[in-house]
PDB file of C-alpha atoms in Angstrom:
ATOM      1  CA  ARG A   1     107.842 -27.906 -60.922  1.00  0.00           C
ATOM      2  CA  PHE A   2     108.557 -28.251 -56.952  1.00  0.00           C
ATOM      3  CA  TRP A   3     109.705 -31.373 -55.675  1.00  0.00           C
ATOM      4  CA  ILE A   4     110.639 -30.608 -51.874  1.00  0.00           C
ATOM      5  CA  LEU A   5     108.821 -28.365 -48.769  1.00  0.00           C
ATOM      6  CA  GLY A   6     110.940 -27.501 -45.364  1.00  0.00           C
ATOM      7  CA  VAL A   7     110.501 -25.860 -42.883  1.00  0.00           C
ATOM      8  CA  HIS A   8     112.684 -24.465 -40.383  1.00  0.00           C
ATOM      9  CA  GLN A   9     111.079 -25.346 -37.013  1.00  0.00           C
ATOM     10  CA  GLU A  10     112.447 -22.322 -34.756  1.00  0.00           C
ATOM     11  CA  SER A  11     111.981 -19.713 -37.016  1.00  0.00           C
ATOM     12  CA  SER A  12     108.819 -18.235 -39.751  1.00  0.00           C
ATOM     13  CA  LEU A  13     111.552 -20.168 -42.349  1.00  0.00           C
ATOM     14  CA  MET A  14     110.232 -21.954 -45.342  1.00  0.00           C
ATOM     15  CA  ALA A  15     111.863 -23.346 -48.242  1.00  0.00           C
ATOM     16  CA  ALA A  16     110.968 -25.552 -51.143  1.00  0.00           C
ATOM     17  CA  GLY A  17     113.438 -26.707 -53.861  1.00  0.00           C
ATOM     18  CA  HIS A  18     113.070 -26.677 -57.462  1.00  0.00           C
ATOM     19  CA  ASP A  19     114.066 -28.074 -61.097  1.00  0.00           C
ATOM     20  CA  SER A  20     115.712 -24.832 -60.738  1.00  0.00           C
ATOM     21  CA  GLY A  21     116.825 -24.239 -57.574  1.00  0.00           C
ATOM     22  CA  MET A  22     115.871 -23.661 -54.219  1.00  0.00           C
ATOM     23  CA  ILE A  23     113.355 -20.491 -52.470  1.00  0.00           C
ATOM     24  CA  VAL A  24     113.902 -19.339 -49.081  1.00  0.00           C
ATOM     25  CA  PHE A  25     110.254 -18.058 -47.617  1.00  0.00           C
ATOM     26  CA  LYS A  26     110.596 -15.521 -44.452  1.00  0.00           C
ATOM     27  CA  LEU A  27     106.529 -16.028 -43.556  1.00  0.00           C
ATOM     28  CA  GLU A  28     107.189 -12.823 -40.587  1.00  0.00           C
ATOM     29  CA  ARG A  29     108.144  -9.070 -41.658  1.00  0.00           C
ATOM     30  CA  GLU A  30     111.881  -7.827 -40.824  1.00  0.00           C
ATOM     31  CA  ARG A  31     110.822  -4.535 -39.729  1.00  0.00           C
ATOM     32  CA  PRO A  32     108.669  -3.899 -36.079  1.00  0.00           C
ATOM     33  CA  ALA A  33     105.854  -1.575 -35.955  1.00  0.00           C
ATOM     34  CA  TYR A  34     107.016   1.431 -34.703  1.00  0.00           C
ATOM     35  CA  THR A  35     106.255   5.862 -34.496  1.00  0.00           C
ATOM     36  CA  ILE A  36     108.629   8.387 -33.966  1.00  0.00           C
ATOM     37  CA  ASN A  37     108.459  11.200 -30.925  1.00  0.00           C
ATOM     38  CA  ASP A  38     110.263  14.018 -31.553  1.00  0.00           C
ATOM     39  CA  ALA A  39     112.159  15.975 -28.451  1.00  0.00           C
ATOM     40  CA  SER A  40     109.659  19.332 -27.804  1.00  0.00           C
ATOM     41  CA  GLY A  41     110.978  21.171 -24.705  1.00  0.00           C
ATOM     42  CA  ASN A  42     113.143  19.017 -21.984  1.00  0.00           C
ATOM     43  CA  ALA A  43     111.642  15.563 -23.597  1.00  0.00           C
ATOM     44  CA  ALA A  44     113.871  13.876 -25.085  1.00  0.00           C
ATOM     45  CA  ALA A  45     113.142  11.743 -28.596  1.00  0.00           C
ATOM     46  CA  GLN A  46     111.376   8.914 -28.063  1.00  0.00           C
ATOM     47  CA  VAL A  47     111.192   5.479 -30.690  1.00  0.00           C
ATOM     48  CA  LEU A  48     107.821   3.455 -29.821  1.00  0.00           C
ATOM     49  CA  TYR A  49     107.790   0.201 -31.364  1.00  0.00           C
ATOM     50  CA  VAL A  50     105.964  -3.242 -30.590  1.00  0.00           C
ATOM     51  CA  LYS A  51     108.490  -6.084 -30.239  1.00  0.00           C
ATOM     52  CA  ASP A  52     107.679 -10.102 -28.760  1.00  0.00           C
ATOM     53  CA  ARG A  53     104.527  -9.120 -27.730  1.00  0.00           C
ATOM     54  CA  TYR A  54     105.676  -6.031 -25.805  1.00  0.00           C
ATOM     55  CA  LEU A  55     105.617  -2.382 -26.706  1.00  0.00           C
ATOM     56  CA  ARG A  56     108.682  -1.225 -25.871  1.00  0.00           C
ATOM     57  CA  MET A  57     110.236   2.681 -25.641  1.00  0.00           C
ATOM     58  CA  PHE A  58     114.066   2.896 -27.104  1.00  0.00           C
ATOM     59  CA  GLU A  59     115.704   6.257 -26.375  1.00  0.00           C
ATOM     60  CA  PRO A  60     118.217   7.302 -27.944  1.00  0.00           C
ATOM     61  CA  ALA A  61     120.179   9.959 -25.707  1.00  0.00           C
ATOM     62  CA  SER A  62     120.601   7.492 -23.323  1.00  0.00           C
ATOM     63  CA  ALA A  63     120.481   4.089 -25.104  1.00  0.00           C
ATOM     64  CA  ARG A  64     118.342   2.714 -22.542  1.00  0.00           C
ATOM     65  CA  ASP A  65     114.862   0.379 -24.237  1.00  0.00           C
ATOM     66  CA  ILE A  66     112.115   0.231 -21.913  1.00  0.00           C
ATOM     67  CA  PRO A  67     109.489  -2.274 -21.842  1.00  0.00           C
ATOM     68  CA  LEU A  68     105.800  -0.347 -21.245  1.00  0.00           C
ATOM     69  CA  LEU A  69     103.372  -2.890 -21.978  1.00  0.00           C
ATOM     70  CA  SER A  70     102.244  -6.201 -22.373  1.00  0.00           C
ATOM     71  CA  ILE A  71     100.331  -7.311 -25.874  1.00  0.00           C
ATOM     72  CA  ARG A  72      98.180 -10.040 -26.261  1.00  0.00           C
ATOM     73  CA  ARG A  73      98.673 -11.910 -29.140  1.00  0.00           C
ATOM     74  CA  ALA A  74      95.230 -11.902 -32.097  1.00  0.00           C
ATOM     75  CA  THR A  75      94.428 -14.662 -33.033  1.00  0.00           C
ATOM     76  CA  GLY A  76      95.323 -15.559 -36.895  1.00  0.00           C
ATOM     77  CA  THR A  77      98.035 -16.927 -38.457  1.00  0.00           C
ATOM     78  CA  ASN A  78      99.824 -13.189 -39.088  1.00  0.00           C
ATOM     79  CA  SER A  79      98.800 -11.505 -36.266  1.00  0.00           C
ATOM     80  CA  ALA A  80     101.635  -9.235 -35.627  1.00  0.00           C
ATOM     81  CA  PRO A  81     101.341  -5.374 -35.850  1.00  0.00           C
ATOM     82  CA  LYS A  82     102.057  -3.895 -39.060  1.00  0.00           C
ATOM     83  CA  ALA A  83     101.571  -0.289 -38.168  1.00  0.00           C
ATOM     84  CA  LEU A  84     101.570   2.219 -34.658  1.00  0.00           C
ATOM     85  CA  ALA A  85      99.955   5.420 -34.532  1.00  0.00           C
ATOM     86  CA  TYR A  86     101.236   7.591 -31.758  1.00  0.00           C
ATOM     87  CA  ASN A  87      99.378  10.660 -30.670  1.00  0.00           C
ATOM     88  CA  GLU A  88     101.956  13.064 -28.196  1.00  0.00           C
ATOM     89  CA  ALA A  89      98.120  15.776 -28.341  1.00  0.00           C
ATOM     90  CA  GLU A  90      96.517  13.107 -25.401  1.00  0.00           C
TER      91      GLU A  90
END
């Protein structure tokens, strides 16, 4: 049986104590939504990902991390993007 519950105020961690020990729950995903744009022609490879309400682009060749655009937070409890798709033809 569970007898205590604790919530971290700044991160999304929750701990529950029970008769046999303790369990810690993480309420968010650890990996961001991302997609990889492979190098073609003169363009270098890029990683597009979502972090802190921004779509960002990371270029491994130059180690540049560039915020591209701001994303509005959707309403709901777990509203972080879970997938990202990129069509390089457009």
